Amino acid sequence: EVKLVESGGGLVQPGRSLKLSCAASGFSFNDYWMGWVRQAPGKGLEWIGEINQDSSTINYTPSLKDKFTISRDNAQNTLYLQMSKLGSEDTAIYYCARAQRRVCYFDYWGQGVMVTVSS
Amino acid sequence: DIKMTQSPSSLSASLGERVTISCRASENINNYLSWYQKKEDGSVKLLIYHTSRLQPGAPSRFSGSGSGKDYSLTISGLESEDIATYYCQQGYTPWTFGGGTKLELK
């Protein structure tokens, strides 16, 4: 069974950084592209970015490229999202997801982790 | 970026009713269009990929169609478990989602 479990969320002050993790199991992690998606309160889904199997290609949505960094550790079957210079607009539920890159969709999603940016 | 416009933003329907949700891309996306279901508990599930391919495990009452810029998701007979918000997503980088359609019971 494919399982994706996000962790590392919580309350963080504006301007600070936070790193989310996504533990993958039930599939061969190093065979898949992975991605992050978020949903701010009352808003729709927003694609943050994606990373390929060996981390040689990482794509971001342009508005977040300078704030967020996606990485992975294939030995630990874990995906990461490093977020910096956080603002209230970054308050959201953050999802990790497994990507089917050839046809461009996410076939499995985690349950999401809440990040609240507030003083 | 390719903009995805989904309609309607909300929809009220009765059990057993046929429901259709539309999604229009700002340019041709060559069938790289997927549909997701997001429940109130926060869980997200893939229903349809590449316009019309049903994800294994998704109920057969869900179907997708379209081409070029215009796509749609149809539920052939609404069931109570289908109450959720539905999102389309296009597959050209950066991937983008539609604004969502909240489906409620009439």
mmCIF file of C-alpha atoms in Angstrom:
data_model
loop_
_atom_site.group_PDB
_atom_site.id
_atom_site.type_symbol
_atom_site.label_atom_id
_atom_site.label_comp_id
_atom_site.label_asym_id
_atom_site.label_seq_id
_atom_site.Cartn_x
_atom_site.Cartn_y
_atom_site.Cartn_z
ATOM 1 C CA GLU A 1 0.000 0.000 0.000
ATOM 2 C CA VAL A 2 1.363 3.394 -1.006
ATOM 3 C CA LYS A 3 1.641 5.653 2.003
ATOM 4 C CA LEU A 4 2.831 9.257 2.256
ATOM 5 C CA VAL A 5 3.032 10.868 5.687
ATOM 6 C CA GLU A 6 3.905 14.540 6.094
ATOM 7 C CA SER A 7 5.358 15.963 9.288
ATOM 8 C CA GLY A 8 7.050 19.077 10.610
ATOM 9 C CA GLY A 9 4.148 21.496 10.445
ATOM 10 C CA GLY A 10 2.954 23.808 13.191
ATOM 11 C CA LEU A 11 2.984 27.442 14.258
ATOM 12 C CA VAL A 12 5.905 29.554 13.042
ATOM 13 C CA GLN A 13 6.612 33.273 13.342
ATOM 14 C CA PRO A 14 6.700 35.502 10.264
ATOM 15 C CA GLY A 15 10.127 35.687 8.670
ATOM 16 C CA ARG A 16 11.247 32.348 10.083
ATOM 17 C CA SER A 17 11.959 29.077 8.313
ATOM 18 C CA LEU A 18 10.429 25.635 8.551
ATOM 19 C CA LYS A 19 11.245 22.265 7.003
ATOM 20 C CA LEU A 20 8.561 19.729 6.188
ATOM 21 C CA SER A 21 9.200 16.036 5.671
ATOM 22 C CA CYS A 22 7.244 13.393 3.801
ATOM 23 C CA ALA A 23 7.931 9.758 4.622
ATOM 24 C CA ALA A 24 7.117 7.398 1.757
ATOM 25 C CA SER A 25 6.428 3.683 1.949
ATOM 26 C CA GLY A 26 4.790 0.913 -0.040
ATOM 27 C CA PHE A 27 6.574 1.667 -3.316
ATOM 28 C CA SER A 28 10.045 2.089 -4.735
ATOM 29 C CA PHE A 29 10.595 5.747 -3.793
ATOM 30 C CA ASN A 30 13.634 6.274 -5.991
ATOM 31 C CA ASP A 31 11.667 5.338 -9.128
ATOM 32 C CA TYR A 32 9.270 8.285 -8.931
ATOM 33 C CA TRP A 33 9.110 12.029 -9.296
ATOM 34 C CA MET A 34 7.596 13.606 -6.184
ATOM 35 C CA GLY A 35 5.887 16.929 -5.573
ATOM 36 C CA TRP A 36 4.384 19.358 -3.079
ATOM 37 C CA VAL A 37 0.981 21.060 -3.225
ATOM 38 C CA ARG A 38 -0.596 23.450 -0.749
ATOM 39 C CA GLN A 39 -4.021 24.803 0.068
ATOM 40 C CA ALA A 40 -4.450 28.064 1.933
ATOM 41 C CA PRO A 41 -7.629 28.538 4.003
ATOM 42 C CA GLY A 42 -10.593 29.163 1.728
ATOM 43 C CA LYS A 43 -8.465 28.824 -1.399
ATOM 44 C CA GLY A 44 -7.843 26.171 -4.022
ATOM 45 C CA LEU A 45 -4.921 23.843 -4.551
ATOM 46 C CA GLU A 46 -1.575 25.360 -5.521
ATOM 47 C CA TRP A 47 1.257 23.353 -7.071
ATOM 48 C CA ILE A 48 4.529 24.224 -5.300
ATOM 49 C CA GLY A 49 6.965 22.129 -7.297
ATOM 50 C CA GLU A 50 8.448 18.753 -8.112
ATOM 51 C CA ILE A 51 11.696 16.809 -8.000
ATOM 52 C CA ASN A 52 12.870 13.960 -10.176
ATOM 53 C CA GLN A 53 14.263 10.634 -9.081
ATOM 54 C CA ASP A 54 17.917 11.625 -8.654
ATOM 55 C CA SER A 55 17.310 15.290 -7.708
ATOM 56 C CA SER A 56 18.896 16.479 -10.960
ATOM 57 C CA THR A 57 15.703 18.298 -11.993
ATOM 58 C CA ILE A 58 13.654 20.431 -9.626
ATOM 59 C CA ASN A 59 10.858 22.676 -10.840
ATOM 60 C CA TYR A 60 8.973 25.321 -8.865
ATOM 61 C CA THR A 61 6.004 27.527 -9.418
ATOM 62 C CA PRO A 62 7.645 30.881 -10.228
ATOM 63 C CA SER A 63 6.195 32.832 -7.285
ATOM 64 C CA LEU A 64 7.745 30.429 -4.735
ATOM 65 C CA LYS A 65 11.075 29.696 -6.397
ATOM 66 C CA ASP A 66 13.109 31.989 -4.131
ATOM 67 C CA LYS A 67 11.452 30.941 -0.876
ATOM 68 C CA PHE A 68 11.016 27.189 -1.063
ATOM 69 C CA THR A 69 13.492 24.360 -1.701
ATOM 70 C CA ILE A 70 12.503 20.812 -2.509
ATOM 71 C CA SER A 71 14.904 17.962 -1.830
ATOM 72 C CA ARG A 72 14.849 14.223 -1.240
ATOM 73 C CA ASP A 73 16.825 11.468 0.461
ATOM 74 C CA ASN A 74 16.297 8.235 -1.437
ATOM 75 C CA ALA A 75 18.129 6.204 1.220
ATOM 76 C CA GLN A 76 15.577 7.391 3.788
ATOM 77 C CA ASN A 77 12.577 7.337 1.391
ATOM 78 C CA THR A 78 11.876 10.915 2.402
ATOM 79 C CA LEU A 79 10.890 14.073 0.559
ATOM 80 C CA TYR A 80 11.528 17.513 2.031
ATOM 81 C CA LEU A 81 10.240 21.060 1.650
ATOM 82 C CA GLN A 82 12.422 23.789 3.125
ATOM 83 C CA MET A 83 10.459 27.008 3.500
ATOM 84 C CA SER A 84 12.114 30.339 4.302
ATOM 85 C CA LYS A 85 11.024 33.945 4.873
ATOM 86 C CA LEU A 86 7.571 32.739 5.756
ATOM 87 C CA GLY A 87 4.652 35.147 5.700
ATOM 88 C CA SER A 88 0.983 34.914 6.568
ATOM 89 C CA GLU A 89 0.266 34.066 2.932
ATOM 90 C CA ASP A 90 2.116 30.776 3.469
ATOM 91 C CA THR A 91 -0.416 29.586 6.049
ATOM 92 C CA ALA A 92 -1.816 26.457 4.438
ATOM 93 C CA ILE A 93 -2.147 22.707 4.472
ATOM 94 C CA TYR A 94 0.861 21.236 2.705
ATOM 95 C CA TYR A 95 0.574 17.961 0.816
ATOM 96 C CA CYS A 96 3.243 15.751 -0.635
ATOM 97 C CA ALA A 97 2.273 13.618 -3.595
ATOM 98 C CA ARG A 98 3.715 10.988 -5.902
ATOM 99 C CA ALA A 99 3.888 12.117 -9.517
ATOM 100 C CA GLN A 100 3.357 10.181 -12.701
ATOM 101 C CA ARG A 101 5.551 12.474 -14.742
ATOM 102 C CA ARG A 102 5.036 11.003 -18.196
ATOM 103 C CA VAL A 103 1.335 11.858 -18.191
ATOM 104 C CA CYS A 104 1.676 14.603 -15.580
ATOM 105 C CA TYR A 105 -0.544 13.932 -12.600
ATOM 106 C CA PHE A 106 -0.324 12.983 -8.922
ATOM 107 C CA ASP A 107 -1.587 9.477 -8.249
ATOM 108 C CA TYR A 108 -1.128 9.363 -4.456
ATOM 109 C CA TRP A 109 -1.329 12.131 -1.871
ATOM 110 C CA GLY A 110 -0.440 12.373 1.789
ATOM 111 C CA GLN A 111 -2.981 13.471 4.379
ATOM 112 C CA GLY A 112 -1.456 16.937 4.588
ATOM 113 C CA VAL A 113 0.205 18.928 7.357
ATOM 114 C CA MET A 114 -0.887 22.336 8.607
ATOM 115 C CA VAL A 115 1.522 25.268 8.691
ATOM 116 C CA THR A 116 0.367 28.443 10.429
ATOM 117 C CA VAL A 117 2.463 31.591 10.117
ATOM 118 C CA SER A 118 1.591 34.004 12.891
ATOM 119 C CA SER A 119 3.226 36.047 15.621
ATOM 120 C CA ASP B 1 1.458 29.880 -16.587
ATOM 121 C CA ILE B 2 -1.639 28.137 -17.913
ATOM 122 C CA LYS B 3 -4.772 29.329 -16.151
ATOM 123 C CA MET B 4 -7.500 26.793 -15.399
ATOM 124 C CA THR B 5 -11.057 28.081 -15.062
ATOM 125 C CA GLN B 6 -13.453 25.656 -13.445
ATOM 126 C CA SER B 7 -17.240 25.940 -13.405
ATOM 127 C CA PRO B 8 -19.432 26.037 -11.542
ATOM 128 C CA SER B 9 -17.663 26.957 -8.307
ATOM 129 C CA SER B 10 -20.445 25.264 -6.360
ATOM 130 C CA LEU B 11 -23.184 22.859 -7.272
ATOM 131 C CA SER B 12 -26.160 21.400 -5.457
ATOM 132 C CA ALA B 13 -27.501 18.073 -6.735
ATOM 133 C CA SER B 14 -29.770 15.212 -5.672
ATOM 134 C CA LEU B 15 -28.769 11.600 -5.127
ATOM 135 C CA GLY B 16 -28.845 9.697 -8.402
ATOM 136 C CA GLU B 17 -28.540 12.856 -10.476
ATOM 137 C CA ARG B 18 -26.051 13.214 -13.316
ATOM 138 C CA VAL B 19 -23.504 15.930 -12.527
ATOM 139 C CA THR B 20 -21.066 17.637 -14.883
ATOM 140 C CA ILE B 21 -18.184 19.931 -13.955
ATOM 141 C CA SER B 22 -16.265 21.902 -16.570
ATOM 142 C CA CYS B 23 -12.708 23.077 -16.813
ATOM 143 C CA ARG B 24 -11.262 25.436 -19.410
ATOM 144 C CA ALA B 25 -7.542 26.003 -19.950
ATOM 145 C CA SER B 26 -6.123 29.296 -21.168
ATOM 146 C CA GLU B 27 -4.379 27.367 -23.958
ATOM 147 C CA ASN B 28 -4.356 23.919 -25.537
ATOM 148 C CA ILE B 29 -3.209 21.352 -22.950
ATOM 149 C CA ASN B 30 -3.311 18.341 -25.267
ATOM 150 C CA ASN B 31 -5.351 16.147 -22.917
ATOM 151 C CA TYR B 32 -2.924 16.521 -19.982
ATOM 152 C CA LEU B 33 -5.854 17.019 -17.679
ATOM 153 C CA SER B 34 -6.568 15.242 -14.409
ATOM 154 C CA TRP B 35 -9.405 15.380 -11.893
ATOM 155 C CA TYR B 36 -9.123 15.076 -8.111
ATOM 156 C CA GLN B 37 -11.612 14.710 -5.306
ATOM 157 C CA LYS B 38 -10.928 16.438 -1.990
ATOM 158 C CA LYS B 39 -13.041 15.440 0.983
ATOM 159 C CA GLU B 40 -13.803 17.529 4.062
ATOM 160 C CA ASP B 41 -11.350 15.434 6.089
ATOM 161 C CA GLY B 42 -8.592 16.781 3.829
ATOM 162 C CA SER B 43 -7.941 13.605 1.891
ATOM 163 C CA VAL B 44 -7.222 13.985 -1.834
ATOM 164 C CA LYS B 45 -7.842 11.232 -4.353
ATOM 165 C CA LEU B 46 -7.079 11.000 -8.077
ATOM 166 C CA LEU B 47 -10.153 10.124 -10.127
ATOM 167 C CA ILE B 48 -9.269 10.679 -13.782
ATOM 168 C CA TYR B 49 -5.969 11.237 -15.583
ATOM 169 C CA HIS B 50 -5.122 12.122 -19.175
ATOM 170 C CA THR B 51 -8.638 13.458 -19.714
ATOM 171 C CA SER B 52 -10.549 10.193 -19.604
ATOM 172 C CA ARG B 53 -8.557 7.391 -17.989
ATOM 173 C CA LEU B 54 -10.148 6.145 -14.786
ATOM 174 C CA GLN B 55 -7.704 5.688 -11.933
ATOM 175 C CA PRO B 56 -7.832 2.085 -10.625
ATOM 176 C CA GLY B 57 -10.065 2.036 -7.578
ATOM 177 C CA ALA B 58 -12.093 5.078 -8.621
ATOM 178 C CA PRO B 59 -15.806 4.301 -9.108
ATOM 179 C CA SER B 60 -16.913 3.738 -12.700
ATOM 180 C CA ARG B 61 -19.657 6.378 -12.344
ATOM 181 C CA PHE B 62 -16.886 8.953 -12.808
ATOM 182 C CA SER B 63 -15.883 9.751 -16.365
ATOM 183 C CA GLY B 64 -13.921 12.456 -18.114
ATOM 184 C CA SER B 65 -13.892 13.917 -21.581
ATOM 185 C CA GLY B 66 -12.598 16.819 -23.574
ATOM 186 C CA SER B 67 -9.839 18.051 -25.821
ATOM 187 C CA GLY B 68 -7.874 21.178 -26.608
ATOM 188 C CA LYS B 69 -8.825 23.745 -23.986
ATOM 189 C CA ASP B 70 -12.157 22.316 -22.763
ATOM 190 C CA TYR B 71 -12.657 19.368 -20.433
ATOM 191 C CA SER B 72 -15.356 17.962 -18.199
ATOM 192 C CA LEU B 73 -15.910 15.506 -15.376
ATOM 193 C CA THR B 74 -19.223 13.656 -15.170
ATOM 194 C CA ILE B 75 -20.695 11.690 -12.299
ATOM 195 C CA SER B 76 -23.335 9.445 -13.854
ATOM 196 C CA GLY B 77 -25.396 8.959 -10.696
ATOM 197 C CA LEU B 78 -24.524 10.980 -7.612
ATOM 198 C CA GLU B 79 -23.948 9.023 -4.414
ATOM 199 C CA SER B 80 -23.623 10.457 -0.916
ATOM 200 C CA GLU B 81 -19.924 9.561 -0.774
ATOM 201 C CA ASP B 82 -19.317 11.864 -3.758
ATOM 202 C CA ILE B 83 -19.950 14.978 -1.677
ATOM 203 C CA ALA B 84 -16.602 16.739 -1.917
ATOM 204 C CA THR B 85 -14.727 19.466 -3.754
ATOM 205 C CA TYR B 86 -13.413 18.598 -7.204
ATOM 206 C CA TYR B 87 -10.337 20.061 -8.879
ATOM 207 C CA CYS B 88 -8.970 19.842 -12.377
ATOM 208 C CA GLN B 89 -5.210 20.074 -13.004
ATOM 209 C CA GLN B 90 -3.214 20.600 -16.174
ATOM 210 C CA GLY B 91 0.157 18.963 -16.721
ATOM 211 C CA TYR B 92 2.407 21.634 -18.305
ATOM 212 C CA THR B 93 5.035 22.997 -15.913
ATOM 213 C CA PRO B 94 4.174 24.758 -13.711
ATOM 214 C CA TRP B 95 1.193 22.486 -13.152
ATOM 215 C CA THR B 96 -1.900 24.484 -12.223
ATOM 216 C CA PHE B 97 -5.264 23.626 -10.726
ATOM 217 C CA GLY B 98 -8.724 24.929 -11.315
ATOM 218 C CA GLY B 99 -10.390 26.870 -8.544
ATOM 219 C CA GLY B 100 -12.495 23.911 -7.431
ATOM 220 C CA THR B 101 -16.160 22.906 -7.528
ATOM 221 C CA LYS B 102 -17.862 22.278 -4.212
ATOM 222 C CA LEU B 103 -20.528 19.633 -4.657
ATOM 223 C CA GLU B 104 -23.349 19.556 -2.126
ATOM 224 C CA LEU B 105 -26.521 17.550 -1.677
ATOM 225 C CA LYS B 106 -29.792 19.210 -2.583
#
